[in-house]
Each structure stands twice: as structure tokens, then as C-alpha cells.
Short mmCIF file of C-alpha atoms and ligand atoms in Angstrom, two decimals:
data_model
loop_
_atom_site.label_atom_id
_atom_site.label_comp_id
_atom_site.label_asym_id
_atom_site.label_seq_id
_atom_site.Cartn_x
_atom_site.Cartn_y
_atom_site.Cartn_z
CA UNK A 153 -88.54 -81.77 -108.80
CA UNK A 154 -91.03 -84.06 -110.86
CA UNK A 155 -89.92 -84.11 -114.35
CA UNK A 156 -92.28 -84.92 -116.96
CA UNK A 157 -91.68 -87.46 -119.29
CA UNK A 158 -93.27 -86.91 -122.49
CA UNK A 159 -93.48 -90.00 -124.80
CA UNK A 160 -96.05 -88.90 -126.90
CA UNK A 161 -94.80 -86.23 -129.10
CA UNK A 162 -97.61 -84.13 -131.15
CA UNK A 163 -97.64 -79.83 -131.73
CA UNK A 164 -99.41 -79.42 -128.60
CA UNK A 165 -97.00 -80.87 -126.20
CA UNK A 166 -93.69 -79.71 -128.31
CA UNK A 167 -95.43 -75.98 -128.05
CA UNK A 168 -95.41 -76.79 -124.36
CA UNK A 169 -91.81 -77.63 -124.28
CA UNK A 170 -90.44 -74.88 -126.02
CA UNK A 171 -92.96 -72.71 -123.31
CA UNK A 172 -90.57 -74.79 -120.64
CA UNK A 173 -87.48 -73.84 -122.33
CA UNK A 174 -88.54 -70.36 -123.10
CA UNK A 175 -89.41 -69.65 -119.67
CA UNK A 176 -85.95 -70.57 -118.49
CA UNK A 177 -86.54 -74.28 -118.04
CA UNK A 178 -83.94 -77.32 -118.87
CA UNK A 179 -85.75 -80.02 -121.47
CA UNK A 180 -84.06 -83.46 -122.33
CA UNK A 181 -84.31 -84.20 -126.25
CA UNK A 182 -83.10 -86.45 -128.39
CA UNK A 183 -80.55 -85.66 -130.77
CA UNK A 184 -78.81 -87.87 -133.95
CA UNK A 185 -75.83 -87.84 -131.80
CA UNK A 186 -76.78 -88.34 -128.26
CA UNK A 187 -78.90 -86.81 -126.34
CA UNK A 188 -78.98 -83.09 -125.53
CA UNK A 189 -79.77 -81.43 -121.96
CA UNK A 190 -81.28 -77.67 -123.37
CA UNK A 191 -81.85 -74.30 -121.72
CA UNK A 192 -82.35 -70.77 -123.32
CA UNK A 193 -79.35 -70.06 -124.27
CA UNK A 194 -80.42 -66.31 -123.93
CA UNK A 195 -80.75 -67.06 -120.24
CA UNK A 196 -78.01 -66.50 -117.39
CA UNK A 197 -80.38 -68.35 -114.65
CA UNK A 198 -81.26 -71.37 -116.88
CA UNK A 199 -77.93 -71.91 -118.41
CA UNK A 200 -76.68 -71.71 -114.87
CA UNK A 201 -79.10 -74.78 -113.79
CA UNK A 202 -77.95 -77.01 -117.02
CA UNK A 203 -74.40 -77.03 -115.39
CA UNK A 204 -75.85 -77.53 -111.60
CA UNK A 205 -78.45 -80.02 -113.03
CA UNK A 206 -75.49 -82.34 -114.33
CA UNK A 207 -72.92 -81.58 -111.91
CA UNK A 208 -70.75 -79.65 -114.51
CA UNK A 209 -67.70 -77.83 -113.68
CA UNK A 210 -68.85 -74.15 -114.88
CA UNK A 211 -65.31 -73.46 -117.10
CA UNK A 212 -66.47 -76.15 -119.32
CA UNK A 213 -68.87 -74.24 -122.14
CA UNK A 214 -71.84 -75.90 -124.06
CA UNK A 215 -72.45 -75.86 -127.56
CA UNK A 216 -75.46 -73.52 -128.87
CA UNK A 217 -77.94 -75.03 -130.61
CA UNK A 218 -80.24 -73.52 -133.90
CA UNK A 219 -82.86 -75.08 -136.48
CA UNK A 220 -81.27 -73.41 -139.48
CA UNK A 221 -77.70 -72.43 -140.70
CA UNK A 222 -79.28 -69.36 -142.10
CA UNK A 223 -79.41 -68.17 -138.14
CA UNK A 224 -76.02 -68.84 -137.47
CA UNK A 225 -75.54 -64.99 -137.62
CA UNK A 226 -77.66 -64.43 -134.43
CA UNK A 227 -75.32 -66.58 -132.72
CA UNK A 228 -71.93 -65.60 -134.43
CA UNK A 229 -70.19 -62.20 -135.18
CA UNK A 230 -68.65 -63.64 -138.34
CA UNK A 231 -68.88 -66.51 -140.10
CA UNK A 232 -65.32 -67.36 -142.30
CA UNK A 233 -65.44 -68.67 -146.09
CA UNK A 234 -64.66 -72.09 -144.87
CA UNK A 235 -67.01 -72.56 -141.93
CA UNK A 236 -69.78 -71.56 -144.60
CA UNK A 237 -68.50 -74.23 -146.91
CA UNK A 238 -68.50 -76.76 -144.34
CA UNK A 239 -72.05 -76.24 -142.88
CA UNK A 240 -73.11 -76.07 -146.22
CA UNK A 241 -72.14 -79.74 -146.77
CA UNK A 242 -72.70 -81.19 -143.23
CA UNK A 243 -75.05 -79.22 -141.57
CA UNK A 244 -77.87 -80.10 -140.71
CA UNK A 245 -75.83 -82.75 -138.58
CA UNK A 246 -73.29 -83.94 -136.33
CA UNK A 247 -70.75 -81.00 -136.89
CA UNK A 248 -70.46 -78.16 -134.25
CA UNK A 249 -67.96 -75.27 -135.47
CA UNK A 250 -66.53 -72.48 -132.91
CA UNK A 251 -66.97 -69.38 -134.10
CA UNK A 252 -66.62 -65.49 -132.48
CA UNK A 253 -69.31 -65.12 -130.29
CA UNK A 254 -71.76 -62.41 -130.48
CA UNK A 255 -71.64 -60.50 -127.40
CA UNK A 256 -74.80 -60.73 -126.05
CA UNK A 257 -74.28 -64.45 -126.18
CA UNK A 258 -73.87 -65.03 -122.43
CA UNK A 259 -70.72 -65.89 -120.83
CA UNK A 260 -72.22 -68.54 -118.70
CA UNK A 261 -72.84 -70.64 -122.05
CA UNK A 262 -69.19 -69.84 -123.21
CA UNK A 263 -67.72 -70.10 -119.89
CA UNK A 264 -65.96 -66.68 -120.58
CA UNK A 265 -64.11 -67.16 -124.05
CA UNK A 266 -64.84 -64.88 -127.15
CA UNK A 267 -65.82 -67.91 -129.09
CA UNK A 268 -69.15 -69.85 -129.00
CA UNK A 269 -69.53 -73.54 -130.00
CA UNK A 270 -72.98 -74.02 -132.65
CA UNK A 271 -74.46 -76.73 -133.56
CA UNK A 272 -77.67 -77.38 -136.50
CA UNK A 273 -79.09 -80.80 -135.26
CA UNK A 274 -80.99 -82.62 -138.03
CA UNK A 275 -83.17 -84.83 -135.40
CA UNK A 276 -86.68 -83.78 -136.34
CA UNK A 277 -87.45 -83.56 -132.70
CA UNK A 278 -84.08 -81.90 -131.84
CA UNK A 279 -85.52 -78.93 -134.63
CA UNK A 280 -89.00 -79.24 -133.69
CA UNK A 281 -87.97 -78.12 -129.88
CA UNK A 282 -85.86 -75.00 -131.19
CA UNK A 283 -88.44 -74.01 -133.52
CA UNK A 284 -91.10 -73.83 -130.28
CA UNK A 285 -89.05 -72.61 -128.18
CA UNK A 286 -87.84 -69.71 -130.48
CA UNK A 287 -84.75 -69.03 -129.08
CA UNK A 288 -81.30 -70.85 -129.34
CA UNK A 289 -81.17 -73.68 -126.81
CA UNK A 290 -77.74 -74.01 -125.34
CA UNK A 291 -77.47 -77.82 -124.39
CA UNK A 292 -74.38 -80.24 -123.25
CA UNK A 293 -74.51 -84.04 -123.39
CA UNK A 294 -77.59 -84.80 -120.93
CA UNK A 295 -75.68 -87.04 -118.33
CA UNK A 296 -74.36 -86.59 -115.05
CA UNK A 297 -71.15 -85.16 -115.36
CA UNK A 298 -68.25 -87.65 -116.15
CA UNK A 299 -70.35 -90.44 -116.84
CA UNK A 300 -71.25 -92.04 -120.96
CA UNK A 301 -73.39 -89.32 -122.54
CA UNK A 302 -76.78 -90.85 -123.02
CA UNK A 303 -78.05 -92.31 -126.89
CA UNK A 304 -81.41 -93.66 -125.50
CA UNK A 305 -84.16 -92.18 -123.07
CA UNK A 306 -83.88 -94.62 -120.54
CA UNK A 307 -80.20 -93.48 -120.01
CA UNK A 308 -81.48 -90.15 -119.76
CA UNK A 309 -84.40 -90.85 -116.97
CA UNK A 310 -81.49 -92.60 -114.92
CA UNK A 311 -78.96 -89.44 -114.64
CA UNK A 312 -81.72 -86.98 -114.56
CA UNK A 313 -85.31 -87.75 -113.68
CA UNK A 314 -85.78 -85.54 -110.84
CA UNK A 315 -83.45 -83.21 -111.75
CA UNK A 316 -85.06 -81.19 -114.77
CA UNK A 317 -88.55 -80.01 -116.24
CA UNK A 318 -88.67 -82.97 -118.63
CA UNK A 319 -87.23 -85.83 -120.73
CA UNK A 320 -88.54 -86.01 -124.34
CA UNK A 321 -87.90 -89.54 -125.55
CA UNK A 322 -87.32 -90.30 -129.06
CA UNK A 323 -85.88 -93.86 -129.42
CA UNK A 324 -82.16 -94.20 -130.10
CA UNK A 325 -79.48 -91.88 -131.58
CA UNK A 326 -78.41 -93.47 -134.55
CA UNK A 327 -74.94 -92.28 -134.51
CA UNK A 328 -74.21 -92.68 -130.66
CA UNK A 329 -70.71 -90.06 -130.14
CA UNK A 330 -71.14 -86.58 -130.02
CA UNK A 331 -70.77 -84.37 -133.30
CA UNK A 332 -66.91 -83.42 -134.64
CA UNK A 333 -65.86 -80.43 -133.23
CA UNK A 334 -63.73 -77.55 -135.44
CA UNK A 335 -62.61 -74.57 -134.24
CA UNK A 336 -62.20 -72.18 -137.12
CA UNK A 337 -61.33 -69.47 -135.54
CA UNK A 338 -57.69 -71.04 -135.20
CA UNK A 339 -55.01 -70.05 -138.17
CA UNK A 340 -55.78 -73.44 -139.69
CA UNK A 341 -59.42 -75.19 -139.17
CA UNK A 342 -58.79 -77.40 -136.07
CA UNK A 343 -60.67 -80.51 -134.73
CA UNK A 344 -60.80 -79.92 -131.28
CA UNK A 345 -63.10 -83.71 -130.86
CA UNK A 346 -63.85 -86.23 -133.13
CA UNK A 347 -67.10 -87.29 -133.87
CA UNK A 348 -70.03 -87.72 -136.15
CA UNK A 349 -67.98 -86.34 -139.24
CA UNK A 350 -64.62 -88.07 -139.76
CA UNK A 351 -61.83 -85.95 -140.17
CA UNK A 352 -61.63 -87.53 -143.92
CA UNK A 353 -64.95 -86.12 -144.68
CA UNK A 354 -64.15 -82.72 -143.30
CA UNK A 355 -60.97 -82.52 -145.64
CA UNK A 356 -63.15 -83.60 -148.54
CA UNK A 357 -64.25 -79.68 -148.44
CA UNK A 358 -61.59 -78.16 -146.42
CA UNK A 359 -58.25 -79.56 -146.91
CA UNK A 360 -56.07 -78.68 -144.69
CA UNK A 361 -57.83 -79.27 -141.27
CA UNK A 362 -55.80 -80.04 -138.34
CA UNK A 363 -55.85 -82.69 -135.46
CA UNK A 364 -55.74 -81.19 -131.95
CA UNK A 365 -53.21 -83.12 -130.37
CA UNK A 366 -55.37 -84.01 -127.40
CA UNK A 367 -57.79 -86.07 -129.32
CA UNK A 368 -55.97 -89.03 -127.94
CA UNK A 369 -53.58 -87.60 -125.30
CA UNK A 370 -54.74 -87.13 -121.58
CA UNK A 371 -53.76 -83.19 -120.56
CA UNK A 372 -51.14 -82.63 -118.17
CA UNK A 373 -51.53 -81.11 -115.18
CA UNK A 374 -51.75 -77.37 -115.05
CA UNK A 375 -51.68 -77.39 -119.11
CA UNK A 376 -54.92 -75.39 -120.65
CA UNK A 377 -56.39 -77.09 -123.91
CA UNK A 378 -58.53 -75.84 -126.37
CA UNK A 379 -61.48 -77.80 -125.67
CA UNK A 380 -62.24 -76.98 -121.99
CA UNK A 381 -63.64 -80.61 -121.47
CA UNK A 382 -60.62 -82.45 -122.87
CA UNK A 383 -59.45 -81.80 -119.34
CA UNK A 384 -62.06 -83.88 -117.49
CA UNK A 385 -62.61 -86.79 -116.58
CA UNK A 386 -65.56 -88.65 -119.28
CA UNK A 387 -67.76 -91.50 -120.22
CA UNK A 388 -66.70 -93.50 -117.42
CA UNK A 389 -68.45 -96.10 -116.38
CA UNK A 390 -67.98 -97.33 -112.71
CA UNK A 391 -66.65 -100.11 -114.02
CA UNK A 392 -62.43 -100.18 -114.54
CA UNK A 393 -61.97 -100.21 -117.96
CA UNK A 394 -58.92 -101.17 -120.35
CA UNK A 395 -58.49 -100.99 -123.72
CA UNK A 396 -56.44 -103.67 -125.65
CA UNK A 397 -55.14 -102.44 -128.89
CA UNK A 398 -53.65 -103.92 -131.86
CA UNK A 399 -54.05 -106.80 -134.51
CA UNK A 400 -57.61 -109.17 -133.89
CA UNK A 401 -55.93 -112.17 -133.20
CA UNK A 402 -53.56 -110.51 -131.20
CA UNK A 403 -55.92 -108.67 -128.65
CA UNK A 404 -57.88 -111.68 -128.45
CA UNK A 405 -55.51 -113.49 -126.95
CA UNK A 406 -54.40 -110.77 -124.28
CA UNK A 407 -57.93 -110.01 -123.87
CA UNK A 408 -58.57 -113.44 -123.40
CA UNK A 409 -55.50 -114.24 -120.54
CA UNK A 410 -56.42 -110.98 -118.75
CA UNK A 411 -60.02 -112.76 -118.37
CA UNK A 412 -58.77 -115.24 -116.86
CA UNK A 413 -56.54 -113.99 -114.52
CA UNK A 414 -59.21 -111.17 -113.10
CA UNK A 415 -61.71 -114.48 -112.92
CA UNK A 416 -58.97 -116.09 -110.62
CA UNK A 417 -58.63 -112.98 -108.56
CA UNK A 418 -62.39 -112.62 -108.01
CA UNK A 419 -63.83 -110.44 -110.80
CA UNK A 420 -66.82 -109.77 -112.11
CA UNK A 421 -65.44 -109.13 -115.80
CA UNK A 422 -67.00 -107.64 -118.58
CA UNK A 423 -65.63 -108.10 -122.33
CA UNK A 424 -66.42 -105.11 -125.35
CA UNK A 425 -65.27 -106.87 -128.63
CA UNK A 426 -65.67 -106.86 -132.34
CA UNK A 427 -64.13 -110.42 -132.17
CA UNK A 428 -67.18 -113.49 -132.17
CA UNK A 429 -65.53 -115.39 -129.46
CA UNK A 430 -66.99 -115.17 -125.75
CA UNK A 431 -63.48 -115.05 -124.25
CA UNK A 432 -64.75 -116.71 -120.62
CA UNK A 433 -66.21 -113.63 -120.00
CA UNK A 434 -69.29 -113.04 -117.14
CA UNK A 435 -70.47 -110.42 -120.17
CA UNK A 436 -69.70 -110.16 -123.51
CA UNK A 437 -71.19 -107.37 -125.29
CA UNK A 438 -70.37 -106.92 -129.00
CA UNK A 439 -69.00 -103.54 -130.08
CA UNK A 440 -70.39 -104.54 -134.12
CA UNK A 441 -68.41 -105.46 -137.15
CA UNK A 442 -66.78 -101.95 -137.88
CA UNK A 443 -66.00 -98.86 -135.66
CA UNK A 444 -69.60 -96.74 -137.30
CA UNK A 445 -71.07 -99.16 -135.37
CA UNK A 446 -68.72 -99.17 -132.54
CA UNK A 447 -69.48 -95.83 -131.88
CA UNK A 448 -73.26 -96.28 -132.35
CA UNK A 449 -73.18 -99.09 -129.29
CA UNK A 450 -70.38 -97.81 -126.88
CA UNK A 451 -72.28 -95.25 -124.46
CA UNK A 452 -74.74 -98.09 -124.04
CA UNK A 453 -72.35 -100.99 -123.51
CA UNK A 454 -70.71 -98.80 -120.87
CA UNK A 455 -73.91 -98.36 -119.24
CA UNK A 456 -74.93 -101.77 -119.24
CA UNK A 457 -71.60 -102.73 -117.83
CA UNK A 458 -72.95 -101.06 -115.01
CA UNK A 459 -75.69 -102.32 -114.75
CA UNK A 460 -74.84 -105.94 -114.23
CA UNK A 461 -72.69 -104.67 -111.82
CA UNK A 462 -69.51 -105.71 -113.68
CA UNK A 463 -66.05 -104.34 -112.19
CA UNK A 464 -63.47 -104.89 -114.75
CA UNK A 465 -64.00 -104.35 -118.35
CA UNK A 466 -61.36 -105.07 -121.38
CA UNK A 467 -62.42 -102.88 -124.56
CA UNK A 468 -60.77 -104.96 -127.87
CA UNK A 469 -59.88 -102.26 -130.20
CA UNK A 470 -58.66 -103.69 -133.59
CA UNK A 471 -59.39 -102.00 -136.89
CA UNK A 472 -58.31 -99.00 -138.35
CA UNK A 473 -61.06 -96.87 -139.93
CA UNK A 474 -62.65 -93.30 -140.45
CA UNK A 475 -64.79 -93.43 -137.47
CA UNK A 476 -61.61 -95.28 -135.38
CA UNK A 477 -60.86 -91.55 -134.37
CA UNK A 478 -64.00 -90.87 -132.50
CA UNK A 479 -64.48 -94.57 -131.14
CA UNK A 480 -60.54 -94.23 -129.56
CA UNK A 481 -61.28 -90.74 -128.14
CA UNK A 482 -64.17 -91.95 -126.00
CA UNK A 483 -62.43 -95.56 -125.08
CA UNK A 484 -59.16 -93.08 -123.86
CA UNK A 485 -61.27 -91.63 -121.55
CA UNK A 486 -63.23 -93.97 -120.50
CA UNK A 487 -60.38 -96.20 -119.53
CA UNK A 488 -58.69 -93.39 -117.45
CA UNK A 489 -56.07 -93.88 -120.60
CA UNK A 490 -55.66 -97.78 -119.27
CA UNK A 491 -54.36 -99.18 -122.36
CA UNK A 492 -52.53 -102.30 -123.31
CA UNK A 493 -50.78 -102.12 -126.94
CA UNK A 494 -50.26 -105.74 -128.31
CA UNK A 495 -47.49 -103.78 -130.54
CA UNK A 496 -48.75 -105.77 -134.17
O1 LIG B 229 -73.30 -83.99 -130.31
C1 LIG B 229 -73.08 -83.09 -129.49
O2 LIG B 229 -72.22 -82.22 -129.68
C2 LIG B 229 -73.92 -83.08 -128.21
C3 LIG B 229 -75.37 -82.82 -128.60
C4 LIG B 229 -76.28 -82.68 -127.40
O3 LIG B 229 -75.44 -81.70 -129.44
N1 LIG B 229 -73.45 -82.10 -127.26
C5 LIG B 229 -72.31 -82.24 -126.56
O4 LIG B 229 -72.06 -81.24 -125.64
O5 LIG B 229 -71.52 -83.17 -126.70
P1 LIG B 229 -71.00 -81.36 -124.46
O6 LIG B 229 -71.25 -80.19 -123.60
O7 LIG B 229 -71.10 -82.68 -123.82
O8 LIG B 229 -69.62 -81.17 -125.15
C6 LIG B 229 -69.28 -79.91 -125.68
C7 LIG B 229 -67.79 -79.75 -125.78
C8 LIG B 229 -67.10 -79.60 -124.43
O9 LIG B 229 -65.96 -80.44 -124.40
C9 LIG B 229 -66.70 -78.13 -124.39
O10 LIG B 229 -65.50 -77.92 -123.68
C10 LIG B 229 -66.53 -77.80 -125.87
O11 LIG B 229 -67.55 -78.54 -126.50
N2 LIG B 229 -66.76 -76.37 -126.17
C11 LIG B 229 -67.91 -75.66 -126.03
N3 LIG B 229 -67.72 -74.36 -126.37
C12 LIG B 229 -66.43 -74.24 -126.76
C13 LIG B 229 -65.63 -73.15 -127.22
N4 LIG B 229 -66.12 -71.93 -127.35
N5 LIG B 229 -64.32 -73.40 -127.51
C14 LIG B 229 -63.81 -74.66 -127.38
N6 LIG B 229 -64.53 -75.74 -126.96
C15 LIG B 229 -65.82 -75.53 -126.64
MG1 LIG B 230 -70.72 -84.34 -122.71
#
């Protein structure tokens, strides 16, 4: 397939996008978060081609996205006091809620459950698309399946030029992990995946939300969580990856002997650190001075990883903050759950 990739962005060629998605297409497009992979969301066939396009196992629903919160009834049966009290203070943004589906919400998007994950973007472009398209665009992170979900459009045109209509690029996503999760159809508000909103942030306006317990645990075998992906593998790189946890100083030195030793055995090694030293590393990448910006850098650290052709990676995780949550989440699973604790 020869996808287009549109870089120049005016009302004629979003009109023709939205024709693509309308007419049962998939469209790339940027989002704040990362980027999005989008189909009608009103269409079986085209929904059906998002999860072939990416390699997707099909029990593993997307998230349906709209321009407005005002539409959210098109897409939900009912919307609950505290979901409208927590769209009205983060939405438009990186907050998806689950909510009873309307039925003729198709089961392919859903993968089968009542509920429906929704989504209000606040990208302009993100809008813009839904707007011309006219319909609600069901969309996933737009990478291959199991690898770091894509924040610029050059990640995008290497998992899936070829693959789908077109790739609208729109620079970087300036918050780089997908949007917090919350199921409120549960008894209590649950997040299901951190993200975008911390969890502080969501209690600000609904107190007693709840922490799925397999934010940072792997699921065992034959157990069925919440969040149909939580059971998948995710942003791995093909590089191994551990994560070394605990005080600075005292990751820096494990980080720093486990250099060494994978240098002695042959190694191309790869370092992801908030910590200024270089640590004998063939690549150092730094993951930024706090974990906001952690989170903004990750999916493309991973990549580039990659891209040097680097085999081992150690990912220094060291401070404690609102957007540690999110930042841990993906470096669990993209580590295979690999980590070292330097227990300070
Ligand atoms: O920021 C984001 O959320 C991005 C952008 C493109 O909007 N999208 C995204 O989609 O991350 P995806 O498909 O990569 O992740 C959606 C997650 C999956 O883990 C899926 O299992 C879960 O949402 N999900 C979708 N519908 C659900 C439902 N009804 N109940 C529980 N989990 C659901
Ligand atoms: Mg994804």
C-alpha cells in the first residue's frame, strides 16, 4: 500500500483525511500524548484493519476518540456525576474514562465488553481530523504491536509506512506516555494505566480513586485484568532492558559496575539516566532532570536504542514524583519486569 505522508497541513488536505477515515480508511495523527493510529469507529471493516495494520491481538480494545465532551453521549449510555466532573477539569486532554458503551458502538472497537474507553484529545490536529471526518475515530497507539508507542512522525513512518492510507505529521508530542486511564464504571473510580494525569491530580476532583494493582505488577498466567493490554507484552525495544531502582548515588554505582561487566562480556550497552555522569557507556541518553520529562523522552530513547543497534540497556530510575507512576509503568514493561532494587 503507498501511504501518503502529509506534512503540509491546511483545510483542504485535513477535509481529505477525514474523507480517508470516513470512507473506512486508517490515518496516523498526532496526538499530545503519542501518536494515534484512527479508523471510523462506526466501522466493523476499518476497525478490523487498525488491529491487522499493527499486528494487534483483537481482545485488546481501543479507546474512542471525539472533538468535544459535549458528544460523549453518542459514544456512552450514561455518563456518572464523577466522570462529568473529571472531564470537566481535564478534558480536553490526556484522560480517557471507560464508560457503558452504547450499543451500536461496535464490538470490534471494545473487543466484546459493555464498556467503551473515550478519549477528548486537545492536539489541534488530533480535533481538526475528528471534526472532518465527522464521526468518532477509534484509534490505539500507532506502533507495531509490542513495540514504544510513537511521540514523533518519523517513529510513525518506521512501524507503518506501507501499511495505512497516511501519516499526518505534526512534530513531537509534548507529553510522550499515553493518557491516564479510569474506569468509572467500577464501585470506586479506578486507574486502570497511568499517564498524562497523575493520580494526585485526579484525586484533586475525585477523592477516592483507586490504583489497579497491575499498574506495576506483570499478570499471571491465566489471570484476566481489567485493562486487556496490561496482559501484553509493551514498549519493548529489541534491546534487553533493566531498570535499576533506588537512591541516585546508589543506582549509579550498580548502573555503573553492570557497564562494565556487559563491556567485558562483549556488549554493545546503552545507559537511560537522570544522573550527568557517562557511566562508560557506548550510549548515554539522558532521561531529563525530573520524571515529566522522563516520560516526555522515553518512547524515543527506546527507539534510538535501537537504532544504534545497542543490545543491553540499564534504565536509572531514582526520584519519586507525580509523573514516577506513569514513567515506572512503561520502564516495567519495557524491561520484561528486569529490575534491580539497590534497596536505599
Ligand atoms: O494517549 C492515548 O491513550 C493514546 C492516544 C492515541 O489517544 N492511545 C492509546 O491506545 O494508548 P492503546 O490502544 O495503545 O491503549 C489503550 C488501552 C489498552 O491497554 C486497552 O486494553 C485499554 O486501553 N482499553 C480500551 N478499552 C477498554 C475498556 N473498555 N475497558 C478496559 N480497558 C480498555
Ligand atoms: Mg499502545
Amino acid at each position: 500500500m503507498n501511504t501518503v505522508i502529509l506534512r503540509e497541513i491546511n483545510n483542504e488536505t485535513m477535509a481529505e483525511m477525514g474523507r480517508i477515515i470516513r470512507n473506512g480508511g486508517l490515518v496516523s495523527f498526532p496526538t499530545e500524548t503519542v501518536y494515534g493510529l484512527g479508523a471510523n469507529a462506526c466501522d466493523d471493516t476499518a476497525v478490523q484493519s487498525i488491529y491487522a495494520a499493527k499486528g494487534r491481538p483483537s481482545d485488546n480494545p481501543l479507546i474512542v476518540h471525539i472533538a468535544d465532551v459535549a458528544d460523549i453521549g453518542t459514544v456512552a449510555r450514561e455518563v456518572p456525576e464523577n466522570a462529568k466532573k473529571i472531564l470537566e477539569k481535564f478534558a480536553p486532554g490526556p484522560i480517557t474514562v471507560i464508560l457503558k458503551k452504547q450499543p451500536y458502538i461496535s464490538n470490534t472497537v471494545t473487543a466484546g465488553l459493555d464498556t467503551v474507553a473515550i478519549r477528548i484529545p486537545s492536539h489541534p490536529i488530533a480535533r481538526a481530523l475528528i471534526r472532518a471526518a465527522g464521526v468518532p475515530i477509534a484509534a490505539p497507539s500507532s506502533n507495531l504491536s509490542g513495540k514504544p508507542s510513537p511521540t514523533k512522525a518519523e517513529h510513525v513512518i518506521h512501524d507503518m509506512n506501507g501499511r495505512i492510507d497516511a501519516i499526518i505529521c505534526g512534530g513531537e508530542s509534548n507529553i510522550g506516555v499515553e493518557s491516564t486511564i479510569v474506569d468509572m464504571t467500577a464501585e470506586r473510580p479506578t486507574v486502570l494505566r497511568p499517564g498524562g494525569i497523575t493520580l494526585e491530580d485526579l484525586r484533586t476532583v475525585c477523592p477516592d480513586v483507586a490504583a489497579d494493582s497491575h499498574i506495576l505488577q506483570s499478570v499471571a498466567e491465566g489471570e484476566q485484568p481489567k485493562c486487556p493490554g496490561m496482559k501484553y507484552k509493551h514498549y519493548a525495544p529489541d534491546a534487553d532492558v533493566t531498570v535499576v531502582e533506588g537512591s541516585r548515588e546508589s543506582t549509579e554505582k550498580k548502573i555503573s559496575e553492570l557497564v562494565a561487566k556487559a563491556k567485558a562480556d562483549g556488549k554493545k550497552v546503552g545507559v537511560l539516566a537522570m544522573s550527568d555522569i557517562d557511566f562508560g557507556a557506548d550510549l548515554k541518553l539522558s532521561s531529563g532532570k525530573n520524571n515529566k520529562e522522563f516520560a516526555n523522552r522515553l518512547f524515543d530513547a527506546l527507539r534510538e536504542f535501537d537504532n544504534q543497534k545497542i543490545s543491553v540497556v540499564y534504565a536509572q530510575f531514582c526520584i519519586q514524583d507525580g509523573y514516577g507512576l506513569a514513567v515506572k509503568n512503561r520502564l516495567y514493561k519495557s524491561a520484561g519486569n528486569k529490575i534491580i532494587y539497590t534497596g536505599d
